[in-house]
Short mmCIF file of C-alpha atoms and ligand atoms in Angstrom, two decimals:
data_model
loop_
_atom_site.label_atom_id
_atom_site.label_comp_id
_atom_site.label_asym_id
_atom_site.label_seq_id
_atom_site.Cartn_x
_atom_site.Cartn_y
_atom_site.Cartn_z
CA UNK I 1 230.16 33.36 -60.89
CA UNK I 2 233.65 34.83 -60.42
CA UNK I 3 235.36 33.90 -57.15
CA UNK I 4 238.82 35.32 -57.86
CA UNK I 5 237.70 38.75 -56.68
CA UNK I 6 239.04 40.34 -53.50
CA UNK I 7 236.62 39.35 -50.74
CA UNK I 8 234.86 41.56 -48.19
CA UNK I 9 235.32 40.84 -44.50
CA UNK I 10 232.16 41.31 -42.42
CA UNK I 11 233.28 41.79 -38.83
CA UNK I 12 230.48 40.74 -36.44
CA UNK I 13 230.44 42.18 -32.90
CA UNK I 14 227.27 42.99 -30.97
CA UNK I 15 225.14 42.56 -34.08
CA UNK I 16 224.78 38.78 -34.14
CA UNK I 17 221.95 38.58 -36.65
CA UNK I 18 221.33 38.28 -40.38
CA UNK I 19 218.24 40.48 -40.76
CA UNK I 20 218.51 44.26 -40.54
CA UNK I 21 222.28 44.03 -40.34
CA UNK I 22 223.54 46.92 -42.51
CA UNK I 23 227.14 45.66 -42.74
CA UNK I 24 226.01 42.22 -43.85
CA UNK I 25 223.38 43.65 -46.18
CA UNK I 26 226.01 45.82 -47.90
CA UNK I 27 228.28 42.81 -48.36
CA UNK I 28 225.39 40.65 -49.59
CA UNK I 29 224.49 43.32 -52.14
CA UNK I 30 228.03 43.10 -53.54
CA UNK I 31 227.74 39.31 -53.63
CA UNK I 32 224.45 39.55 -55.49
CA UNK I 33 225.81 42.09 -57.99
CA UNK I 34 229.09 40.53 -59.00
CA UNK I 35 229.72 37.48 -56.85
CA UNK I 36 232.15 39.21 -54.48
CA UNK I 37 233.09 36.66 -51.81
CA UNK I 38 232.09 37.46 -48.24
CA UNK I 39 234.00 36.25 -45.19
CA UNK I 40 232.08 36.66 -41.91
CA UNK I 41 234.40 36.98 -38.91
CA UNK I 42 233.99 37.16 -35.15
CA UNK I 43 237.01 38.17 -33.07
CA UNK I 44 237.29 37.20 -29.41
CA UNK I 45 239.07 40.08 -27.74
CA UNK I 46 241.12 38.71 -24.94
CA UNK I 47 242.34 41.58 -22.85
CA UNK I 48 244.03 44.71 -24.13
CA UNK I 49 243.23 46.47 -20.85
CA UNK I 50 239.51 46.81 -21.66
CA UNK I 51 237.58 46.64 -18.36
CA UNK I 52 234.32 46.03 -20.20
CA UNK I 53 234.99 42.71 -21.91
CA UNK I 54 231.94 40.40 -21.55
CA UNK I 55 231.29 39.14 -18.01
CA UNK I 56 230.48 35.54 -17.04
CA UNK I 57 226.77 35.53 -17.94
CA UNK I 58 227.40 37.40 -21.20
CA UNK I 59 230.07 34.89 -22.19
CA UNK I 60 227.55 32.11 -21.62
CA UNK I 61 225.07 33.89 -23.90
CA UNK I 62 227.71 34.70 -26.50
CA UNK I 63 228.52 31.00 -26.96
CA UNK I 64 224.89 30.20 -27.82
CA UNK I 65 224.54 33.22 -30.03
CA UNK I 66 227.69 32.46 -32.03
CA UNK I 67 226.69 28.82 -32.37
CA UNK I 68 223.40 29.82 -33.97
CA UNK I 69 224.87 32.58 -36.11
CA UNK I 70 227.51 30.12 -37.33
CA UNK I 71 224.82 27.64 -38.41
CA UNK I 72 222.81 30.34 -40.16
CA UNK I 73 225.85 31.64 -42.07
CA UNK I 74 226.80 28.10 -43.05
CA UNK I 75 223.34 27.75 -44.60
CA UNK I 76 223.86 31.00 -46.53
CA UNK I 77 227.05 29.55 -47.98
CA UNK I 78 229.87 31.33 -46.14
CA UNK I 79 230.92 29.93 -42.76
CA UNK I 80 231.75 32.14 -39.77
CA UNK I 81 235.48 32.48 -39.11
CA UNK I 82 236.43 32.66 -35.43
CA UNK I 83 239.71 34.23 -34.39
CA UNK I 84 241.14 35.58 -31.10
CA UNK I 85 243.36 38.53 -30.35
CA UNK I 86 243.64 42.25 -30.88
CA UNK I 87 241.10 43.08 -33.63
CA UNK I 88 243.47 45.34 -35.58
CA UNK I 89 246.13 42.60 -35.71
CA UNK I 90 243.63 39.83 -36.48
CA UNK I 91 242.00 41.82 -39.28
CA UNK I 92 245.40 42.73 -40.73
CA UNK I 93 246.39 39.09 -40.91
CA UNK I 94 243.03 38.13 -42.42
CA UNK I 95 243.54 40.81 -45.07
CA UNK I 96 246.98 39.37 -45.70
CA UNK I 97 245.68 35.80 -45.94
CA UNK I 98 242.63 36.47 -48.09
CA UNK I 99 243.50 39.60 -50.07
CA UNK I 100 240.33 41.27 -48.73
CA UNK I 101 239.61 44.75 -50.09
CA UNK I 102 237.19 45.99 -47.44
CA UNK I 103 236.05 45.46 -43.87
CA UNK I 104 232.40 46.14 -43.12
CA UNK I 105 231.10 46.26 -39.57
CA UNK I 106 228.46 47.81 -37.35
CA UNK I 107 229.50 50.23 -34.64
CA UNK I 108 229.80 49.08 -31.02
CA UNK I 109 229.00 51.19 -28.01
CA UNK I 110 231.50 52.21 -25.35
CA UNK I 111 234.64 54.28 -25.10
CA UNK I 112 237.06 51.36 -25.48
CA UNK I 113 235.15 50.02 -28.50
CA UNK I 114 235.27 53.44 -30.15
CA UNK I 115 239.01 53.80 -29.48
CA UNK I 116 239.56 50.30 -30.87
CA UNK I 117 237.55 51.10 -34.00
CA UNK I 118 239.69 54.15 -34.62
CA UNK I 119 242.85 52.08 -34.30
CA UNK I 120 241.51 49.38 -36.61
CA UNK I 121 240.42 52.02 -39.14
CA UNK I 122 243.82 53.69 -39.14
CA UNK I 123 245.81 50.49 -39.52
CA UNK I 124 243.69 49.01 -42.27
CA UNK I 125 243.32 52.24 -44.21
CA UNK I 126 247.12 52.53 -44.19
CA UNK I 127 247.12 49.20 -46.07
CA UNK I 128 244.64 50.48 -48.63
CA UNK I 129 241.71 48.53 -47.15
CA UNK I 130 238.37 50.34 -46.88
CA UNK I 131 236.75 50.20 -43.44
CA UNK I 132 233.10 51.06 -43.29
CA UNK I 133 231.18 51.10 -39.97
CA UNK I 134 227.34 51.18 -40.00
CA UNK I 135 224.64 51.72 -37.39
CA UNK I 136 222.82 48.52 -36.45
CA UNK I 137 222.30 49.03 -32.73
CA UNK I 138 220.25 52.21 -32.53
CA UNK I 139 217.19 53.83 -34.05
CA UNK I 140 219.24 56.94 -34.85
CA UNK I 141 222.94 57.72 -34.86
CA UNK I 142 224.15 59.43 -31.68
CA UNK I 143 224.56 63.14 -32.29
CA UNK I 144 221.53 63.38 -34.58
CA UNK I 145 219.03 64.16 -31.80
CA UNK I 146 220.02 67.42 -30.12
CA UNK I 147 218.37 70.37 -28.40
CA UNK I 148 217.48 73.55 -30.31
CA UNK I 149 220.73 75.07 -29.08
CA UNK I 150 222.58 72.07 -30.53
CA UNK I 151 223.55 70.48 -27.23
CA UNK I 152 222.90 66.89 -26.18
CA UNK I 153 219.71 66.25 -24.20
CA UNK I 154 220.16 65.70 -20.48
CA UNK I 155 216.49 65.09 -19.74
CA UNK I 156 214.62 62.12 -21.13
CA UNK I 157 211.13 63.52 -21.92
CA UNK I 158 212.29 66.27 -24.32
CA UNK I 159 214.73 63.78 -25.86
CA UNK I 160 211.84 61.38 -26.44
CA UNK I 161 209.68 64.14 -27.94
CA UNK I 162 212.51 65.13 -30.26
CA UNK I 163 213.00 61.49 -31.24
CA UNK I 164 209.31 61.16 -32.06
CA UNK I 165 209.54 64.20 -34.33
CA UNK I 166 212.32 62.60 -36.42
CA UNK I 167 211.51 60.86 -39.71
CA UNK I 168 210.63 57.22 -38.99
CA UNK I 169 213.71 55.02 -38.54
CA UNK I 170 214.59 53.11 -41.74
CA UNK I 171 212.60 49.93 -42.36
CA UNK I 172 214.55 46.82 -41.44
CA UNK I 173 216.15 44.86 -44.25
CA UNK I 174 215.68 41.11 -44.74
CA UNK I 175 218.35 38.49 -44.18
CA UNK I 176 220.40 37.85 -47.33
CA UNK I 177 219.42 34.80 -49.31
CA UNK I 178 222.97 33.68 -50.00
CA UNK I 179 226.65 34.64 -49.76
CA UNK I 180 229.55 33.73 -52.02
CA UNK I 181 232.27 31.98 -50.01
CA UNK I 182 235.97 32.75 -50.55
CA UNK I 183 237.74 30.65 -53.21
CA UNK I 184 239.97 29.11 -50.54
CA UNK I 185 238.48 28.22 -47.12
CA UNK I 186 239.73 30.43 -44.27
CA UNK I 187 240.84 28.64 -41.10
CA UNK I 188 238.79 29.18 -37.97
CA UNK I 189 239.26 28.51 -34.29
CA UNK I 190 236.73 26.25 -32.62
CA UNK I 191 234.00 27.79 -30.46
CA UNK I 192 234.27 24.89 -28.02
CA UNK I 193 237.91 25.77 -27.35
CA UNK I 194 237.01 29.30 -26.33
CA UNK I 195 235.68 28.12 -22.95
CA UNK I 196 232.87 30.68 -22.90
CA UNK I 197 230.59 28.29 -21.01
CA UNK I 198 231.42 27.32 -17.43
CA UNK I 199 232.34 23.71 -16.71
CA UNK I 200 233.73 23.31 -13.21
CA UNK I 201 231.69 24.54 -11.49
CA UNK I 202 228.90 24.64 -14.06
CA UNK I 203 226.82 27.51 -12.65
CA UNK I 204 224.77 28.01 -15.81
CA UNK I 205 221.92 25.51 -15.22
CA UNK I 206 219.45 28.29 -14.46
CA UNK I 207 220.47 30.20 -17.59
CA UNK I 208 220.06 27.12 -19.78
CA UNK I 209 216.61 26.48 -18.31
CA UNK I 210 215.49 30.07 -18.89
CA UNK I 211 216.95 31.27 -22.18
CA UNK I 212 217.47 30.41 -25.81
CA UNK I 213 220.00 32.77 -27.37
CA UNK I 214 219.93 33.57 -31.07
CA UNK I 215 218.14 35.54 -33.75
CA UNK I 216 215.32 33.05 -34.22
CA UNK I 217 214.45 33.01 -30.50
CA UNK I 218 214.54 36.83 -30.46
CA UNK I 219 212.17 37.06 -33.40
CA UNK I 220 209.80 34.53 -31.83
CA UNK I 221 209.83 36.33 -28.48
CA UNK I 222 208.99 39.66 -30.13
CA UNK I 223 206.11 38.10 -32.08
CA UNK I 224 204.78 36.40 -28.94
CA UNK I 225 204.97 39.61 -26.91
CA UNK I 226 203.28 41.71 -29.60
CA UNK I 227 200.60 39.10 -30.06
CA UNK I 228 199.05 39.84 -26.65
CA UNK I 229 201.12 40.69 -23.56
CA UNK I 230 201.98 44.15 -24.92
CA UNK I 231 198.30 45.15 -24.51
CA UNK I 232 198.75 45.38 -20.72
CA UNK I 233 202.40 46.46 -20.73
CA UNK I 234 201.65 50.00 -19.58
CA UNK I 235 199.93 48.76 -16.41
CA UNK I 236 201.87 45.52 -15.83
CA UNK I 237 205.44 46.51 -16.54
CA UNK I 238 206.15 47.37 -12.91
CA UNK I 239 204.94 44.03 -11.54
CA UNK I 240 207.77 41.54 -11.14
CA UNK I 241 205.26 38.88 -10.08
CA UNK I 242 203.45 39.06 -13.43
CA UNK I 243 206.25 38.68 -16.02
CA UNK I 244 204.69 41.49 -18.04
CA UNK I 245 207.72 42.75 -19.95
CA UNK I 246 209.22 41.64 -23.25
CA UNK I 247 212.47 40.10 -21.87
CA UNK I 248 214.08 41.09 -25.16
CA UNK I 249 216.99 42.83 -23.41
CA UNK I 250 219.63 40.08 -23.82
CA UNK I 251 218.68 39.65 -27.48
CA UNK I 252 219.07 43.41 -27.91
CA UNK I 253 222.37 43.48 -26.03
CA UNK I 254 223.86 40.93 -28.44
CA UNK I 255 222.20 42.46 -31.46
CA UNK I 256 220.19 39.32 -32.22
CA UNK I 257 217.38 41.74 -32.88
CA UNK I 258 217.67 45.44 -33.60
CA UNK I 259 215.61 48.37 -32.31
CA UNK I 260 214.37 49.27 -35.80
CA UNK I 261 212.85 45.79 -36.17
CA UNK I 262 211.13 46.20 -32.79
CA UNK I 263 209.98 49.71 -33.61
CA UNK I 264 208.31 48.82 -36.89
CA UNK I 265 206.86 45.54 -35.60
CA UNK I 266 205.31 47.30 -32.57
CA UNK I 267 203.89 50.14 -34.67
CA UNK I 268 202.50 47.63 -37.16
CA UNK I 269 200.88 45.55 -34.39
CA UNK I 270 199.31 48.69 -32.88
CA UNK I 271 197.96 49.78 -36.29
CA UNK I 272 196.36 46.37 -36.81
CA UNK I 273 194.85 46.04 -33.33
CA UNK I 274 193.96 49.27 -31.57
CA UNK I 275 193.75 47.63 -28.15
CA UNK I 276 197.55 47.19 -28.32
CA UNK I 277 198.27 50.85 -29.07
CA UNK I 278 198.85 52.30 -25.58
CA UNK I 279 200.93 49.29 -24.48
CA UNK I 280 202.99 49.46 -27.67
CA UNK I 281 203.71 53.17 -27.17
CA UNK I 282 204.76 52.58 -23.53
CA UNK I 283 206.99 49.73 -24.70
CA UNK I 284 208.63 51.88 -27.39
CA UNK I 285 209.19 54.61 -24.82
CA UNK I 286 211.36 52.17 -22.86
CA UNK I 287 213.29 51.48 -26.03
CA UNK I 288 213.66 55.28 -26.04
CA UNK I 289 215.48 55.06 -22.68
CA UNK I 290 217.91 52.64 -24.25
CA UNK I 291 218.44 55.11 -27.06
CA UNK I 292 218.85 57.98 -24.55
CA UNK I 293 221.55 56.09 -22.61
CA UNK I 294 223.43 55.16 -25.76
CA UNK I 295 223.35 58.69 -27.12
CA UNK I 296 224.53 59.98 -23.76
CA UNK I 297 227.40 57.49 -23.60
CA UNK I 298 228.68 58.78 -26.93
CA UNK I 299 228.75 62.32 -25.48
CA UNK I 300 229.99 61.24 -22.04
CA UNK I 301 232.50 58.43 -22.53
CA UNK I 302 233.34 58.38 -18.80
CA UNK I 303 229.74 57.49 -17.92
CA UNK I 304 230.61 53.90 -16.84
CA UNK I 305 233.19 55.10 -14.29
CA UNK I 306 232.57 58.68 -13.26
CA UNK I 307 229.42 60.37 -11.92
CA UNK I 308 228.00 62.93 -14.34
CA UNK I 309 227.24 65.14 -11.34
CA UNK I 310 230.76 66.04 -10.21
CA UNK I 311 229.67 66.58 -6.58
CA UNK I 312 229.36 62.82 -6.23
CA UNK I 313 233.08 62.30 -6.82
CA UNK I 314 233.57 63.23 -3.16
CA UNK I 315 230.61 61.30 -1.78
CA UNK I 316 231.50 59.65 1.56
CA UNK I 317 230.94 56.06 0.41
CA UNK I 318 231.53 53.15 2.79
CA UNK I 319 233.67 50.12 2.19
CA UNK I 320 231.83 47.13 3.61
CA UNK I 321 232.78 43.80 2.06
CA UNK I 322 230.41 41.77 4.18
CA UNK I 323 227.38 43.94 3.33
CA UNK I 324 228.35 43.87 -0.35
CA UNK I 325 228.60 40.10 -0.22
CA UNK I 326 225.20 39.80 1.50
CA UNK I 327 223.70 41.99 -1.24
CA UNK I 328 225.31 40.00 -4.04
CA UNK I 329 224.13 36.67 -2.62
CA UNK I 330 220.59 37.82 -1.76
CA UNK I 331 221.05 37.61 2.04
CA UNK I 332 220.22 41.16 3.15
CA UNK I 333 217.12 40.20 5.15
CA UNK I 334 214.87 42.34 2.89
CA UNK I 335 212.91 39.78 0.86
CA UNK I 336 212.27 41.90 -2.26
CA UNK I 337 215.98 42.78 -2.47
CA UNK I 338 217.01 39.17 -1.91
CA UNK I 339 214.49 37.84 -4.44
CA UNK I 340 215.88 40.21 -7.07
CA UNK I 341 219.50 39.37 -6.39
CA UNK I 342 218.71 35.65 -6.49
CA UNK I 343 216.72 36.02 -9.70
CA UNK I 344 219.81 37.67 -11.16
CA UNK I 345 222.15 34.94 -9.92
CA UNK I 346 219.90 32.12 -11.06
CA UNK I 347 218.65 33.42 -14.40
CA UNK I 348 221.06 36.20 -15.41
CA UNK I 349 218.18 38.72 -15.52
CA UNK I 350 216.19 40.83 -13.09
CA UNK I 351 212.94 42.72 -13.46
CA UNK I 352 213.44 46.48 -13.99
CA UNK I 353 211.46 47.59 -10.93
CA UNK I 354 213.50 45.23 -8.76
CA UNK I 355 216.76 46.46 -10.35
CA UNK I 356 215.79 49.92 -9.09
CA UNK I 357 214.98 48.58 -5.61
CA UNK I 358 218.20 46.59 -5.22
CA UNK I 359 220.20 49.49 -6.66
CA UNK I 360 218.69 51.96 -4.22
CA UNK I 361 219.35 49.54 -1.36
CA UNK I 362 223.03 49.11 -2.26
CA UNK I 363 223.67 52.80 -2.77
CA UNK I 364 221.48 54.41 -0.15
CA UNK I 365 220.85 51.84 2.58
CA UNK I 366 224.38 50.42 2.45
CA UNK I 367 226.20 53.53 1.13
CA UNK I 368 228.26 51.32 -1.17
CA UNK I 369 229.42 53.02 -4.42
CA UNK I 370 227.16 52.49 -7.43
CA UNK I 371 230.18 51.30 -9.40
CA UNK I 372 230.22 48.12 -7.26
CA UNK I 373 226.65 47.39 -8.29
CA UNK I 374 227.43 48.22 -11.88
CA UNK I 375 230.38 45.78 -11.87
CA UNK I 376 228.31 42.98 -10.29
CA UNK I 377 225.52 43.47 -12.81
CA UNK I 378 228.07 43.54 -15.60
CA UNK I 379 229.30 40.09 -14.61
CA UNK I 380 225.96 38.48 -13.86
CA UNK I 381 223.44 39.96 -16.34
CA UNK I 382 222.83 38.23 -19.66
CA UNK I 383 221.70 41.64 -20.95
CA UNK I 384 224.75 43.56 -19.68
CA UNK I 385 224.92 46.65 -21.86
CA UNK I 386 227.52 49.28 -21.17
CA UNK I 387 225.26 52.30 -21.82
CA UNK I 388 222.13 50.97 -20.12
CA UNK I 389 223.98 49.61 -17.14
CA UNK I 390 226.01 52.76 -16.50
CA UNK I 391 223.12 55.14 -17.29
CA UNK I 392 220.74 53.31 -14.97
CA UNK I 393 223.19 52.94 -12.08
CA UNK I 394 223.90 56.66 -12.25
CA UNK I 395 220.17 57.29 -12.45
CA UNK I 396 219.49 55.25 -9.30
CA UNK I 397 222.40 56.93 -7.50
CA UNK I 398 221.02 60.35 -8.37
CA UNK I 399 224.22 61.45 -10.09
CA UNK I 400 223.31 60.77 -13.74
CA UNK I 401 221.24 62.46 -16.43
CA UNK I 402 217.57 63.03 -15.57
CA UNK I 403 218.26 61.06 -12.39
CA UNK I 404 215.95 60.30 -9.49
CA UNK I 405 216.99 62.76 -6.77
CA UNK I 406 219.33 61.24 -4.19
CA UNK I 407 217.00 62.03 -1.32
CA UNK I 408 214.30 59.77 -2.82
CA UNK I 409 215.21 56.58 -0.96
CA UNK I 410 213.16 53.47 -1.80
CA UNK I 411 211.65 51.74 1.22
CA UNK I 412 212.19 48.03 0.40
CA UNK I 413 209.18 46.94 2.46
CA UNK I 414 206.73 49.37 0.86
CA UNK I 415 208.14 48.72 -2.62
CA UNK I 416 207.67 44.99 -2.06
CA UNK I 417 204.11 45.44 -0.81
CA UNK I 418 203.22 47.72 -3.70
CA UNK I 419 204.73 45.84 -6.62
CA UNK I 420 204.58 42.24 -5.33
CA UNK I 421 201.42 42.49 -3.20
CA UNK I 422 200.83 38.76 -2.73
CA UNK I 423 204.52 38.03 -2.37
CA UNK I 424 204.52 35.61 -5.32
CA UNK I 425 207.79 36.98 -6.71
CA UNK I 426 209.49 36.62 -3.33
CA UNK I 427 208.11 33.08 -2.93
CA UNK I 428 209.57 32.13 -6.33
CA UNK I 429 213.12 33.19 -5.52
CA UNK I 430 213.28 33.01 -1.71
CA UNK I 431 211.71 29.59 -1.12
CA UNK I 432 212.54 29.57 2.59
CA UNK I 433 209.82 32.25 3.02
CA UNK I 434 207.30 30.56 0.70
CA UNK I 435 204.86 29.61 3.43
CA UNK I 436 204.69 33.04 5.08
CA UNK I 437 201.34 34.82 4.63
CA UNK I 438 201.40 37.82 2.25
CA UNK I 439 200.97 40.19 5.17
CA UNK I 440 204.43 39.32 6.54
CA UNK I 441 206.32 38.21 3.48
CA UNK I 442 208.05 41.57 2.93
CA UNK I 443 208.93 41.99 6.64
CA UNK I 444 209.41 38.53 8.17
CA UNK I 445 211.31 39.89 11.19
CA UNK I 446 208.12 41.67 12.29
CA UNK I 447 205.96 38.53 12.06
CA UNK I 448 204.72 37.03 15.34
CA UNK I 449 206.65 33.94 16.51
CA UNK I 450 203.63 31.69 15.92
CA UNK I 451 203.33 32.80 12.29
CA UNK I 452 207.01 32.18 11.70
CA UNK I 453 206.81 28.76 13.35
CA UNK I 454 203.84 27.74 11.27
CA UNK I 455 205.59 28.89 8.09
CA UNK I 456 208.72 26.97 9.09
CA UNK I 457 210.87 30.11 9.08
CA UNK I 458 213.71 30.22 11.60
CA UNK I 459 215.12 33.74 11.43
CA UNK I 460 218.91 33.91 11.50
CA UNK I 461 219.11 30.20 10.64
CA UNK I 462 217.07 29.88 7.42
CA UNK I 463 216.73 33.52 6.56
CA UNK I 464 218.68 36.53 7.90
CA UNK I 465 217.32 39.46 9.83
CA UNK I 466 217.84 42.82 8.02
CA UNK I 467 221.52 43.69 7.80
CA UNK I 468 220.62 47.36 8.34
CA UNK I 469 217.60 49.09 9.79
CA UNK I 470 216.02 50.90 6.84
CA UNK I 471 214.93 53.96 8.85
CA UNK I 472 218.39 54.49 10.34
CA UNK I 473 220.08 53.76 7.03
CA UNK I 474 217.89 56.31 5.30
CA UNK I 475 218.88 58.99 7.82
CA UNK I 476 222.53 58.08 7.36
CA UNK I 477 222.20 58.35 3.57
CA UNK I 478 220.52 61.74 3.77
CA UNK I 479 223.22 63.00 6.13
CA UNK I 480 225.93 61.81 3.71
CA UNK I 481 224.11 63.51 0.85
CA UNK I 482 223.75 66.70 2.89
CA UNK I 483 227.49 66.64 3.43
CA UNK I 484 228.32 66.63 -0.30
CA UNK I 485 225.63 69.17 -1.04
CA UNK I 486 227.23 71.62 1.31
CA UNK I 487 230.84 70.78 0.56
CA UNK I 488 230.30 70.64 -3.24
CA UNK I 489 228.24 73.84 -3.62
C1 FAD F 501 220.50 49.48 -11.95
C2 FAD F 501 220.01 49.09 -13.33
C3 FAD F 501 220.88 48.47 -14.23
C4 FAD F 501 220.43 48.13 -15.51
N1 FAD F 501 221.31 47.50 -16.37
C5 FAD F 501 220.89 47.20 -17.64
C6 FAD F 501 221.78 46.56 -18.56
O1 FAD F 501 222.96 46.29 -18.29
N2 FAD F 501 221.28 46.25 -19.78
C7 FAD F 501 220.00 46.57 -20.17
O2 FAD F 501 219.62 46.30 -21.30
N3 FAD F 501 219.17 47.20 -19.32
C8 FAD F 501 219.56 47.51 -18.07
N4 FAD F 501 218.68 48.13 -17.21
C9 FAD F 501 217.37 48.59 -17.74
C10 FAD F 501 216.19 47.63 -17.59
O3 FAD F 501 216.11 47.13 -16.29
C11 FAD F 501 216.23 46.47 -18.56
O4 FAD F 501 216.50 46.93 -19.87
C12 FAD F 501 214.90 45.72 -18.59
O5 FAD F 501 214.59 45.24 -17.32
C13 FAD F 501 214.99 44.59 -19.56
O6 FAD F 501 213.84 43.80 -19.53
P1 FAD F 501 212.85 43.73 -20.77
O7 FAD F 501 213.62 43.43 -22.01
O8 FAD F 501 211.76 42.80 -20.40
O9 FAD F 501 212.33 45.23 -20.83
P2 FAD F 501 211.01 45.86 -21.48
O10 FAD F 501 210.27 46.51 -20.37
O11 FAD F 501 210.29 44.88 -22.30
O12 FAD F 501 211.59 47.03 -22.38
C14 FAD F 501 211.98 46.84 -23.74
C15 FAD F 501 213.41 47.25 -23.95
O13 FAD F 501 213.56 48.64 -23.63
C16 FAD F 501 214.83 48.86 -23.03
N5 FAD F 501 214.66 49.32 -21.65
C17 FAD F 501 213.67 49.02 -20.78
N6 FAD F 501 213.84 49.69 -19.61
C18 FAD F 501 214.97 50.42 -19.76
C19 FAD F 501 215.68 51.32 -18.93
N7 FAD F 501 215.28 51.62 -17.68
N8 FAD F 501 216.81 51.88 -19.41
C20 FAD F 501 217.23 51.62 -20.66
N9 FAD F 501 216.61 50.78 -21.49
C21 FAD F 501 215.49 50.18 -21.05
C22 FAD F 501 215.55 47.52 -23.00
O14 FAD F 501 216.36 47.43 -24.14
C23 FAD F 501 214.40 46.52 -23.05
O15 FAD F 501 214.76 45.27 -23.57
C24 FAD F 501 219.10 48.44 -15.91
C25 FAD F 501 218.24 49.05 -14.99
C26 FAD F 501 218.68 49.38 -13.72
C27 FAD F 501 217.73 50.05 -12.76
#
């Protein structure tokens, strides 16, 4: 095998897997054909003014994901090279050091990532190096699903119908069986030195207890979910007390599994066992929302910062640090909101129904800008995803594409009673209310004194009273909305 050939750099980003990784597959094909060496690289981007660098929980996940990817690549024969800095500069110096002829990568979502890719492309092409980005993160490339009048979809259902009428997404490719390493080893930084995991204080105990990052864990979780739980997904997905969803979102956010793998595996499972079919379709429809948000972000690069509905630019938001803090810490006095925010803080994840409830509470009951919620989620979610986070926050606020109308204000008591009827979810994350009977668990301040005493709940001392009265807050939100409606029209 010749190893004096110019190597290919495979630049990993949010595609931390070996299977169904088009950039890696292309490089592995070259290895298999003529022994071209392959150098896998991950670049830690330090700053560069990008407001959407990974938050705390994502950094924790990234460490585990890179650790596992590193081991897997080592087994294939070509170790992962870790470097820090501006990607264009780092890749230029790697080209210089190794004589690489090409850089292969998979596209990343987000306006700063796209701008960065353009810069990298320009600088490397000027040196005669080929740069080839692929699609690993989506079922279809953004821009390929459009309305009949060739405009982007703004409403989900027709987008989903159009997606379903496309040719099936390509079948996922297998992980390569081996890679040729470069003739001379390439120096790498040490993952341990990157400080991605917290030490003092070490706040990640709950994350460690809950999650196993990496491609293998993602594959196992998908298999487990499709082996049974998916059957009741359509009816259970809104129940935070039942853990009825796939919890694949962090694996998807880091690209440890790709949507095409999920798509084909779910369709295959449904074809084998008909009782899974309706659950599998409902599950894929949610993956369709992910696709919708990502396609929209490509068309609307300001989505993470600016409301799509321009009237909301002048919305009379409130600045209230103490209410924001109570929301972040799960001390609002509304048990379903507090359970969700504490689930997020403890495990880096929150059930989708509860994300909608806490989002509505922040935006409508507290009148705090959705961007504050988006930023907090960005820092604390292990599945933080720029398109899904921005798209969903705008959706909850009523200013995004196909959004819930602003005047639909979730009542946190009724939502709790409907989706956590026995209060089991609240009991899990708000232990100071654990002994309250279900009848009062979503409204402890209305419980008779004797009930509270028996349950050992001292309001104000163990658990706060509501920081706002929902009825009054709802009226205030509608008045604020009425104001922009009239002033913006
Ligand atoms: C305010 C708010 C912020 C959110 N921020 C994020 C985020 O940063 N990252 C993120 O991945 N999701 C986000 N979501 C969407 C959703 O809550 C999560 O994707 C879902 O809870 C993940 O759990 P799961 O993997 O068990 O989902 P499942 O129900 O098993 O769904 C499978 C997959 O479909 C996708 N999906 C499911 N629901 C949605 C949705 N509403 N929008 C887009 N894609 C969806 C996800 O990739 C998910 O992993 C947010 C939702 C809200 C209301």
